[in-house]
Amino acid sequence: MPSPTTDLPRPRKGSLTEVRAVIPEACYERPTGRAVVAVAQGALLWLAPVVLLVLTGAAWWSIGLSLLAGLGVAGLFVLGHDASHSALFGSAAANRWVARLCMVPSIHNEAAWDLGHNRIHHGFTTRLGFDFVWQPLSVEQYQALGRLARLRHRLEWSWLGAGAYYTREVWWNKMIRFRPEGKRAAPYRRNNRFLAASLVGLTAVLVAVGWWQGGPLRAGWLVLMALVIPFLVFSHVIGWTVYVHHIAPDIRWWPAREWTQFRGQMESTTILEFPAVVDVLWFHHIFVHTPHHVDPRIPFHRLPRAAAAIEQAFPDVVRRQRWSLRRYLRDTKACKLYDADAAHWVAYPA
């Protein structure tokens, strides 16, 4: 007769069960007050430059404010991303509505994001043929592309191309053109109606104010500077953020036969040390990325503590480094195409 201990399931060596076991229970606490303050901060950092854009007529001020509004859109999106993971509030309804609202300025459908990001990216992180975000091409796949597609790849995988990649591959293909079927169709349509109504309302307010201030040119200028350019700034920031989390010469992308959850979430994610002011104001510890992939239920303000516990238990696995522009430029130069058999990045063929 088996002993009681043999009847219990044991964690497989190199499994996320082992990693999650070292995370303190306190890392899963989601105080409502902390979440409300974060959302209020995010809303202020987006709305303040938008309001100042309305109040100023100086072109140079407008450009700076538009860039700040773009960072505000990114900050709200990160909070919406947390809420979409049910990691921000203890209430499922609060998470759902905050996710939808925070994703309005970035023009993202939360239901589509839930499928693409929460289910696919997190479910198959850095698995070749499955994880669609910054999925590398092989030399053979690149050579099979047409001339324009090759040029596009060279742009999008350059140091300047993160925004172009994210706007086309994630936002356009996975948000705007996406048409889910089955049980996901109804939530997607509801989110689309909510998103469309919110955007029409925002645009109408800006057009009305701009028209009152100076006619159609002023109205168009406000829409451009308060909505369009901030969206493009957001796309570049988020595209670059995902890139530095999962692309580097020493980060592997795994074929299906070798991929495991442990390898995808632990070995192919990164903890980046980023300037504290920028991190606290806009990015909400999103660069402490490994614990987020180990368990997306951890709220953003608990990620540093979770990371410390994971690093202590798995010091030879966790990948941590200080972010630098020099390293980013080096990585974008080295990471063009991927040889899965040799498990390393390769340059474009001559």
mmCIF file of C-alpha atoms in Angstrom:
data_model
loop_
_atom_site.group_PDB
_atom_site.id
_atom_site.type_symbol
_atom_site.label_atom_id
_atom_site.label_comp_id
_atom_site.label_asym_id
_atom_site.label_seq_id
_atom_site.Cartn_x
_atom_site.Cartn_y
_atom_site.Cartn_z
ATOM 1 C CA MET A 1 0.000 0.000 0.000
ATOM 2 C CA PRO A 2 1.523 3.377 -0.983
ATOM 3 C CA SER A 3 2.470 5.766 1.772
ATOM 4 C CA PRO A 4 0.548 9.058 2.098
ATOM 5 C CA THR A 5 3.526 10.981 0.733
ATOM 6 C CA THR A 6 3.660 9.022 -2.506
ATOM 7 C CA ASP A 7 0.037 9.880 -3.208
ATOM 8 C CA LEU A 8 0.818 13.605 -3.297
ATOM 9 C CA PRO A 9 1.757 15.253 -6.612
ATOM 10 C CA ARG A 10 5.374 16.327 -6.641
ATOM 11 C CA PRO A 11 6.616 19.347 -8.590
ATOM 12 C CA ARG A 12 8.601 18.450 -11.667
ATOM 13 C CA LYS A 13 12.201 19.614 -11.535
ATOM 14 C CA GLY A 14 12.548 22.795 -13.525
ATOM 15 C CA SER A 15 8.842 23.628 -13.317
ATOM 16 C CA LEU A 16 7.101 26.888 -12.495
ATOM 17 C CA THR A 17 5.505 25.157 -9.500
ATOM 18 C CA GLU A 18 8.918 25.173 -7.835
ATOM 19 C CA VAL A 19 9.416 28.845 -8.653
ATOM 20 C CA ARG A 20 5.996 29.961 -7.459
ATOM 21 C CA ALA A 21 6.536 28.094 -4.193
ATOM 22 C CA VAL A 22 9.291 30.543 -3.152
ATOM 23 C CA ILE A 23 7.192 33.685 -3.747
ATOM 24 C CA PRO A 24 5.930 35.110 -0.417
ATOM 25 C CA GLU A 25 2.159 35.142 0.051
ATOM 26 C CA ALA A 26 2.334 38.889 0.686
ATOM 27 C CA CYS A 27 3.277 39.362 -2.986
ATOM 28 C CA TYR A 28 -0.294 38.448 -3.941
ATOM 29 C CA GLU A 29 -1.978 41.079 -1.768
ATOM 30 C CA ARG A 30 -3.879 43.666 -3.842
ATOM 31 C CA PRO A 31 -4.882 46.581 -1.601
ATOM 32 C CA THR A 32 -7.611 48.661 -3.227
ATOM 33 C CA GLY A 33 -6.129 51.953 -2.038
ATOM 34 C CA ARG A 34 -2.799 51.259 -3.697
ATOM 35 C CA ALA A 35 -4.520 50.405 -6.973
ATOM 36 C CA VAL A 36 -6.721 53.519 -6.875
ATOM 37 C CA VAL A 37 -3.691 55.761 -6.292
ATOM 38 C CA ALA A 38 -1.855 54.141 -9.215
ATOM 39 C CA VAL A 39 -4.797 54.610 -11.596
ATOM 40 C CA ALA A 40 -5.265 58.211 -10.453
ATOM 41 C CA GLN A 41 -1.550 58.868 -11.030
ATOM 42 C CA GLY A 42 -1.734 57.303 -14.476
ATOM 43 C CA ALA A 43 -4.794 59.342 -15.417
ATOM 44 C CA LEU A 44 -3.143 62.567 -14.194
ATOM 45 C CA LEU A 45 0.076 61.946 -16.121
ATOM 46 C CA TRP A 46 -1.961 61.469 -19.285
ATOM 47 C CA LEU A 47 -4.593 64.177 -18.788
ATOM 48 C CA ALA A 48 -2.259 66.947 -17.565
ATOM 49 C CA PRO A 49 -0.263 67.262 -20.823
ATOM 50 C CA VAL A 50 -3.481 66.911 -22.860
ATOM 51 C CA VAL A 51 -5.096 69.800 -20.942
ATOM 52 C CA LEU A 52 -1.943 71.888 -21.313
ATOM 53 C CA LEU A 53 -1.987 71.157 -25.049
ATOM 54 C CA VAL A 54 -5.465 72.636 -25.191
ATOM 55 C CA LEU A 55 -4.326 75.720 -23.284
ATOM 56 C CA THR A 56 -1.114 76.465 -25.193
ATOM 57 C CA GLY A 57 -0.614 77.632 -28.758
ATOM 58 C CA ALA A 58 3.200 77.422 -28.830
ATOM 59 C CA ALA A 59 4.432 74.768 -31.258
ATOM 60 C CA TRP A 60 7.540 73.780 -29.294
ATOM 61 C CA TRP A 61 5.571 73.410 -26.065
ATOM 62 C CA SER A 62 3.030 71.362 -27.950
ATOM 63 C CA ILE A 63 5.650 68.889 -29.184
ATOM 64 C CA GLY A 64 7.024 68.320 -25.687
ATOM 65 C CA LEU A 65 3.539 67.979 -24.216
ATOM 66 C CA SER A 66 2.547 65.541 -26.945
ATOM 67 C CA LEU A 67 5.536 63.338 -26.098
ATOM 68 C CA LEU A 68 4.608 63.465 -22.409
ATOM 69 C CA ALA A 69 1.032 62.547 -23.288
ATOM 70 C CA GLY A 70 2.425 59.526 -25.163
ATOM 71 C CA LEU A 71 4.270 58.418 -22.035
ATOM 72 C CA GLY A 72 1.017 58.928 -20.138
ATOM 73 C CA VAL A 73 -0.794 56.649 -22.594
ATOM 74 C CA ALA A 74 1.917 54.016 -22.032
ATOM 75 C CA GLY A 75 1.612 54.346 -18.251
ATOM 76 C CA LEU A 76 -2.154 53.901 -18.355
ATOM 77 C CA PHE A 77 -1.742 50.945 -20.681
ATOM 78 C CA VAL A 78 0.640 49.192 -18.262
ATOM 79 C CA LEU A 79 -1.973 49.577 -15.509
ATOM 80 C CA GLY A 80 -4.673 48.302 -17.874
ATOM 81 C CA HIS A 81 -2.385 45.371 -18.685
ATOM 82 C CA ASP A 82 -2.148 44.567 -14.957
ATOM 83 C CA ALA A 83 -5.914 44.832 -14.565
ATOM 84 C CA SER A 84 -6.423 42.562 -17.579
ATOM 85 C CA HIS A 85 -4.320 39.970 -15.727
ATOM 86 C CA SER A 86 -6.651 40.458 -12.685
ATOM 87 C CA ALA A 87 -3.584 41.639 -10.761
ATOM 88 C CA LEU A 88 -4.569 45.220 -9.903
ATOM 89 C CA PHE A 89 -7.761 44.963 -7.825
ATOM 90 C CA GLY A 90 -9.268 42.189 -5.760
ATOM 91 C CA SER A 91 -12.553 42.624 -7.644
ATOM 92 C CA ALA A 92 -12.928 40.947 -11.031
ATOM 93 C CA ALA A 93 -15.438 43.593 -12.155
ATOM 94 C CA ALA A 94 -13.112 46.443 -11.127
ATOM 95 C CA ASN A 95 -10.220 44.840 -13.008
ATOM 96 C CA ARG A 96 -12.331 44.409 -16.133
ATOM 97 C CA TRP A 97 -13.593 47.992 -16.252
ATOM 98 C CA VAL A 98 -10.266 49.576 -15.310
ATOM 99 C CA ALA A 99 -8.548 47.512 -18.036
ATOM 100 C CA ARG A 100 -11.039 48.739 -20.632
ATOM 101 C CA LEU A 101 -10.785 52.371 -19.547
ATOM 102 C CA CYS A 102 -6.984 52.417 -19.291
ATOM 103 C CA MET A 103 -6.685 50.961 -22.790
ATOM 104 C CA VAL A 104 -8.875 53.608 -24.463
ATOM 105 C CA PRO A 105 -6.082 56.167 -25.159
ATOM 106 C CA SER A 106 -3.950 53.382 -26.706
ATOM 107 C CA ILE A 107 -6.930 52.211 -28.833
ATOM 108 C CA HIS A 108 -6.746 48.608 -27.613
ATOM 109 C CA ASN A 109 -9.632 46.186 -27.328
ATOM 110 C CA GLU A 110 -9.178 44.484 -23.944
ATOM 111 C CA ALA A 111 -10.895 41.279 -25.058
ATOM 112 C CA ALA A 112 -8.487 40.930 -27.994
ATOM 113 C CA TRP A 113 -5.553 41.797 -25.720
ATOM 114 C CA ASP A 114 -6.634 39.102 -23.256
ATOM 115 C CA LEU A 115 -6.410 36.440 -25.956
ATOM 116 C CA GLY A 116 -3.253 37.633 -27.691
ATOM 117 C CA HIS A 117 -1.215 38.712 -24.672
ATOM 118 C CA ASN A 118 -2.592 36.914 -21.630
ATOM 119 C CA ARG A 119 -3.275 33.560 -23.285
ATOM 120 C CA ILE A 120 -0.832 33.272 -26.182
ATOM 121 C CA HIS A 121 2.199 35.406 -25.257
ATOM 122 C CA HIS A 122 2.171 34.335 -21.610
ATOM 123 C CA GLY A 123 1.123 30.792 -22.405
ATOM 124 C CA PHE A 124 3.863 30.193 -25.002
ATOM 125 C CA THR A 125 6.574 32.758 -24.211
ATOM 126 C CA THR A 126 9.476 32.541 -26.710
ATOM 127 C CA ARG A 127 8.143 29.301 -28.217
ATOM 128 C CA LEU A 128 8.872 29.347 -31.941
ATOM 129 C CA GLY A 129 5.725 29.281 -34.042
ATOM 130 C CA PHE A 130 3.446 30.176 -31.113
ATOM 131 C CA ASP A 131 4.494 33.391 -29.350
ATOM 132 C CA PHE A 132 3.699 36.004 -31.999
ATOM 133 C CA VAL A 133 5.309 39.010 -30.252
ATOM 134 C CA TRP A 134 8.750 39.639 -31.795
ATOM 135 C CA GLN A 135 8.690 36.126 -33.295
ATOM 136 C CA PRO A 136 12.043 35.767 -35.114
ATOM 137 C CA LEU A 137 12.313 34.456 -38.652
ATOM 138 C CA SER A 138 14.769 31.832 -39.811
ATOM 139 C CA VAL A 139 17.114 32.521 -42.702
ATOM 140 C CA GLU A 140 14.904 30.365 -44.944
ATOM 141 C CA GLN A 141 11.736 32.227 -43.921
ATOM 142 C CA TYR A 142 13.420 35.571 -44.549
ATOM 143 C CA GLN A 143 14.651 34.499 -47.987
ATOM 144 C CA ALA A 144 11.107 33.414 -48.903
ATOM 145 C CA LEU A 145 9.824 36.968 -48.334
ATOM 146 C CA GLY A 146 9.260 39.392 -51.165
ATOM 147 C CA ARG A 147 11.492 42.402 -51.637
ATOM 148 C CA LEU A 148 9.240 44.868 -49.801
ATOM 149 C CA ALA A 149 8.657 42.439 -46.925
ATOM 150 C CA ARG A 150 12.430 42.062 -46.509
ATOM 151 C CA LEU A 151 12.853 45.828 -46.388
ATOM 152 C CA ARG A 152 10.059 46.045 -43.827
ATOM 153 C CA HIS A 153 11.739 43.377 -41.701
ATOM 154 C CA ARG A 154 15.027 45.264 -41.799
ATOM 155 C CA LEU A 155 13.264 48.441 -40.641
ATOM 156 C CA GLU A 156 11.204 46.798 -37.904
ATOM 157 C CA TRP A 157 14.171 44.864 -36.490
ATOM 158 C CA SER A 158 16.432 47.924 -36.467
ATOM 159 C CA TRP A 159 17.076 50.075 -33.392
ATOM 160 C CA LEU A 160 14.458 52.525 -34.678
ATOM 161 C CA GLY A 161 11.770 50.047 -35.717
ATOM 162 C CA ALA A 162 9.994 48.957 -32.538
ATOM 163 C CA GLY A 163 7.042 51.301 -33.048
ATOM 164 C CA ALA A 164 6.550 50.280 -36.671
ATOM 165 C CA TYR A 165 6.654 46.603 -35.701
ATOM 166 C CA TYR A 166 4.219 46.963 -32.818
ATOM 167 C CA THR A 167 1.771 49.137 -34.763
ATOM 168 C CA ARG A 168 1.596 46.712 -37.688
ATOM 169 C CA GLU A 169 2.046 43.275 -36.130
ATOM 170 C CA VAL A 170 0.309 43.677 -32.763
ATOM 171 C CA TRP A 171 -2.061 46.652 -32.941
ATOM 172 C CA TRP A 172 -3.230 46.429 -36.554
ATOM 173 C CA ASN A 173 -3.158 42.664 -37.114
ATOM 174 C CA LYS A 174 -4.120 41.498 -33.601
ATOM 175 C CA MET A 175 -6.392 44.351 -32.464
ATOM 176 C CA ILE A 176 -8.009 46.073 -35.429
ATOM 177 C CA ARG A 177 -8.215 43.290 -38.037
ATOM 178 C CA PHE A 178 -8.791 40.545 -35.477
ATOM 179 C CA ARG A 179 -12.198 38.857 -35.697
ATOM 180 C CA PRO A 180 -12.673 36.189 -33.000
ATOM 181 C CA GLU A 181 -15.212 33.417 -33.269
ATOM 182 C CA GLY A 182 -17.195 31.398 -30.777
ATOM 183 C CA LYS A 183 -17.512 32.539 -27.178
ATOM 184 C CA ARG A 184 -14.915 35.315 -27.623
ATOM 185 C CA ALA A 185 -16.881 37.092 -30.366
ATOM 186 C CA ALA A 186 -19.488 38.770 -28.122
ATOM 187 C CA PRO A 187 -16.986 40.250 -25.567
ATOM 188 C CA TYR A 188 -14.842 41.500 -28.455
ATOM 189 C CA ARG A 189 -17.807 43.287 -30.082
ATOM 190 C CA ARG A 190 -18.881 44.815 -26.746
ATOM 191 C CA ASN A 191 -15.345 46.079 -26.148
ATOM 192 C CA ASN A 192 -15.191 47.476 -29.666
ATOM 193 C CA ARG A 193 -18.426 49.418 -29.175
ATOM 194 C CA PHE A 194 -17.158 50.794 -25.853
ATOM 195 C CA LEU A 195 -13.798 51.695 -27.383
ATOM 196 C CA ALA A 196 -15.384 53.367 -30.423
ATOM 197 C CA ALA A 197 -17.800 55.407 -28.300
ATOM 198 C CA SER A 198 -14.977 56.546 -25.998
ATOM 199 C CA LEU A 199 -12.742 57.578 -28.889
ATOM 200 C CA VAL A 200 -15.560 59.415 -30.660
ATOM 201 C CA GLY A 201 -16.286 61.268 -27.419
ATOM 202 C CA LEU A 202 -12.634 62.260 -26.898
ATOM 203 C CA THR A 203 -12.264 63.371 -30.501
ATOM 204 C CA ALA A 204 -15.508 65.363 -30.397
ATOM 205 C CA VAL A 205 -14.377 67.267 -27.294
ATOM 206 C CA LEU A 206 -11.018 68.135 -28.867
ATOM 207 C CA VAL A 207 -12.627 69.187 -32.168
ATOM 208 C CA ALA A 208 -15.228 71.342 -30.394
ATOM 209 C CA VAL A 209 -12.625 73.078 -28.217
ATOM 210 C CA GLY A 210 -10.211 73.551 -31.105
ATOM 211 C CA TRP A 211 -12.918 74.906 -33.391
ATOM 212 C CA TRP A 212 -13.987 77.370 -30.721
ATOM 213 C CA GLN A 213 -10.359 78.454 -30.197
ATOM 214 C CA GLY A 214 -9.372 78.937 -33.823
ATOM 215 C CA GLY A 215 -11.412 77.050 -36.380
ATOM 216 C CA PRO A 216 -10.778 73.804 -38.282
ATOM 217 C CA LEU A 217 -6.961 74.063 -38.390
ATOM 218 C CA ARG A 218 -6.755 74.416 -34.626
ATOM 219 C CA ALA A 219 -9.211 71.532 -34.201
ATOM 220 C CA GLY A 220 -7.128 69.271 -36.427
ATOM 221 C CA TRP A 221 -3.943 70.342 -34.651
ATOM 222 C CA LEU A 222 -5.383 69.366 -31.263
ATOM 223 C CA VAL A 223 -6.512 65.946 -32.506
ATOM 224 C CA LEU A 224 -3.061 65.359 -34.005
ATOM 225 C CA MET A 225 -1.102 66.461 -30.938
ATOM 226 C CA ALA A 226 -3.396 65.101 -28.214
ATOM 227 C CA LEU A 227 -4.466 61.765 -29.759
ATOM 228 C CA VAL A 228 -2.493 60.724 -32.850
ATOM 229 C CA ILE A 229 1.090 61.532 -31.859
ATOM 230 C CA PRO A 230 0.659 60.210 -28.285
ATOM 231 C CA PHE A 231 -0.624 56.950 -29.781
ATOM 232 C CA LEU A 232 2.455 56.686 -32.021
ATOM 233 C CA VAL A 233 4.741 57.460 -29.064
ATOM 234 C CA PHE A 234 2.954 54.784 -27.037
ATOM 235 C CA SER A 235 3.365 52.232 -29.842
ATOM 236 C CA HIS A 236 7.092 52.827 -29.989
ATOM 237 C CA VAL A 237 7.506 52.708 -26.211
ATOM 238 C CA ILE A 238 5.521 49.487 -25.797
ATOM 239 C CA GLY A 239 7.081 47.819 -28.838
ATOM 240 C CA TRP A 240 10.541 48.634 -27.498
ATOM 241 C CA THR A 241 9.548 47.474 -24.000
ATOM 242 C CA VAL A 242 8.478 44.033 -25.213
ATOM 243 C CA TYR A 243 11.626 43.794 -27.347
ATOM 244 C CA VAL A 244 14.053 44.349 -24.473
ATOM 245 C CA HIS A 245 12.133 41.852 -22.327
ATOM 246 C CA HIS A 246 12.589 38.924 -24.715
ATOM 247 C CA ILE A 247 15.200 39.713 -27.404
ATOM 248 C CA ALA A 248 18.963 39.622 -26.804
ATOM 249 C CA PRO A 249 21.911 37.589 -28.130
ATOM 250 C CA ASP A 250 21.851 35.349 -25.046
ATOM 251 C CA ILE A 251 18.051 34.842 -24.963
ATOM 252 C CA ARG A 252 16.897 31.635 -26.630
ATOM 253 C CA TRP A 253 13.738 31.088 -28.621
ATOM 254 C CA TRP A 254 12.749 27.461 -28.287
ATOM 255 C CA PRO A 255 11.390 24.943 -30.804
ATOM 256 C CA ALA A 256 8.329 23.061 -29.569
ATOM 257 C CA ARG A 257 10.291 19.897 -28.776
ATOM 258 C CA GLU A 258 12.564 21.762 -26.344
ATOM 259 C CA TRP A 259 10.270 24.457 -24.974
ATOM 260 C CA THR A 260 8.910 24.295 -21.414
ATOM 261 C CA GLN A 261 7.080 26.846 -19.299
ATOM 262 C CA PHE A 262 10.145 27.089 -17.066
ATOM 263 C CA ARG A 263 12.429 27.876 -19.986
ATOM 264 C CA GLY A 264 10.040 30.380 -21.531
ATOM 265 C CA GLN A 265 9.187 32.270 -18.341
ATOM 266 C CA MET A 266 12.478 31.981 -16.439
ATOM 267 C CA GLU A 267 15.285 31.636 -18.969
ATOM 268 C CA SER A 268 13.896 33.806 -21.763
ATOM 269 C CA THR A 269 12.679 36.832 -19.798
ATOM 270 C CA THR A 270 14.645 39.700 -18.290
ATOM 271 C CA ILE A 271 14.799 41.900 -15.218
ATOM 272 C CA LEU A 272 16.050 45.314 -16.317
ATOM 273 C CA GLU A 273 17.245 47.888 -13.850
ATOM 274 C CA PHE A 274 15.766 51.159 -15.080
ATOM 275 C CA PRO A 275 15.949 54.762 -13.745
ATOM 276 C CA ALA A 276 13.696 54.813 -10.680
ATOM 277 C CA VAL A 277 11.826 58.038 -11.511
ATOM 278 C CA VAL A 278 10.757 56.846 -14.954
ATOM 279 C CA ASP A 279 9.919 53.387 -13.608
ATOM 280 C CA VAL A 280 7.753 54.671 -10.749
ATOM 281 C CA LEU A 281 5.980 57.406 -12.709
ATOM 282 C CA TRP A 282 5.118 55.589 -15.944
ATOM 283 C CA PHE A 283 6.279 51.970 -16.137
ATOM 284 C CA HIS A 284 5.067 50.567 -12.798
ATOM 285 C CA HIS A 285 7.876 47.996 -12.503
ATOM 286 C CA ILE A 286 7.048 46.376 -15.848
ATOM 287 C CA PHE A 287 10.806 45.917 -16.370
ATOM 288 C CA VAL A 288 10.887 43.576 -13.360
ATOM 289 C CA HIS A 289 9.584 41.125 -15.891
ATOM 290 C CA THR A 290 10.596 37.630 -14.807
ATOM 291 C CA PRO A 291 8.259 37.390 -11.774
ATOM 292 C CA HIS A 292 5.451 38.810 -13.898
ATOM 293 C CA HIS A 293 5.887 35.903 -16.310
ATOM 294 C CA VAL A 294 6.253 33.370 -13.513
ATOM 295 C CA ASP A 295 2.868 34.457 -12.147
ATOM 296 C CA PRO A 296 0.915 37.311 -13.801
ATOM 297 C CA ARG A 297 -1.378 37.535 -10.744
ATOM 298 C CA ILE A 298 1.334 39.428 -8.842
ATOM 299 C CA PRO A 299 0.432 43.166 -8.731
ATOM 300 C CA PHE A 300 3.046 45.555 -10.105
ATOM 301 C CA HIS A 301 4.041 46.991 -6.697
ATOM 302 C CA ARG A 302 4.895 43.483 -5.399
ATOM 303 C CA LEU A 303 7.123 42.520 -8.346
ATOM 304 C CA PRO A 304 10.455 43.695 -6.808
ATOM 305 C CA ARG A 305 9.879 41.596 -3.675
ATOM 306 C CA ALA A 306 8.851 38.571 -5.755
ATOM 307 C CA ALA A 307 11.942 39.038 -7.938
ATOM 308 C CA ALA A 308 14.215 39.067 -4.879
ATOM 309 C CA ALA A 309 12.746 35.787 -3.653
ATOM 310 C CA ILE A 310 13.048 34.132 -7.066
ATOM 311 C CA GLU A 311 16.632 35.340 -7.550
ATOM 312 C CA GLN A 312 17.639 34.031 -4.153
ATOM 313 C CA ALA A 313 16.256 30.578 -4.966
ATOM 314 C CA PHE A 314 17.377 30.479 -8.633
ATOM 315 C CA PRO A 315 20.485 32.701 -8.814
ATOM 316 C CA ASP A 316 21.928 30.968 -11.869
ATOM 317 C CA VAL A 317 18.719 31.201 -13.900
ATOM 318 C CA VAL A 318 17.348 34.711 -13.465
ATOM 319 C CA ARG A 319 18.648 37.160 -16.039
ATOM 320 C CA ARG A 320 19.197 40.648 -14.567
ATOM 321 C CA GLN A 321 21.058 43.592 -16.069
ATOM 322 C CA ARG A 322 21.133 47.371 -16.019
ATOM 323 C CA TRP A 323 19.525 48.869 -19.111
ATOM 324 C CA SER A 324 21.784 50.881 -21.367
ATOM 325 C CA LEU A 325 21.394 52.446 -24.794
ATOM 326 C CA ARG A 326 24.707 50.913 -25.877
ATOM 327 C CA ARG A 327 23.485 47.387 -25.104
ATOM 328 C CA TYR A 328 20.192 48.011 -26.893
ATOM 329 C CA LEU A 329 21.997 49.185 -30.032
ATOM 330 C CA ARG A 330 24.269 46.147 -29.829
ATOM 331 C CA ASP A 331 21.326 43.788 -29.440
ATOM 332 C CA THR A 332 19.368 45.224 -32.369
ATOM 333 C CA LYS A 333 22.481 44.883 -34.530
ATOM 334 C CA ALA A 334 23.044 41.243 -33.524
ATOM 335 C CA CYS A 335 19.457 39.923 -33.384
ATOM 336 C CA LYS A 336 18.102 39.775 -36.925
ATOM 337 C CA LEU A 337 17.260 36.144 -37.782
ATOM 338 C CA TYR A 338 17.272 32.999 -35.665
ATOM 339 C CA ASP A 339 18.834 29.584 -36.237
ATOM 340 C CA ALA A 340 16.758 27.216 -34.082
ATOM 341 C CA ASP A 341 19.018 24.204 -34.674
ATOM 342 C CA ALA A 342 22.148 26.060 -33.562
ATOM 343 C CA ALA A 343 20.153 28.053 -30.937
ATOM 344 C CA HIS A 344 21.606 31.456 -31.777
ATOM 345 C CA TRP A 345 20.886 34.647 -33.667
ATOM 346 C CA VAL A 346 22.366 35.219 -37.118
ATOM 347 C CA ALA A 347 22.829 38.175 -39.471
ATOM 348 C CA TYR A 348 20.953 38.787 -42.678
ATOM 349 C CA PRO A 349 22.285 36.711 -45.587
ATOM 350 C CA ALA A 350 24.587 38.569 -47.963
#
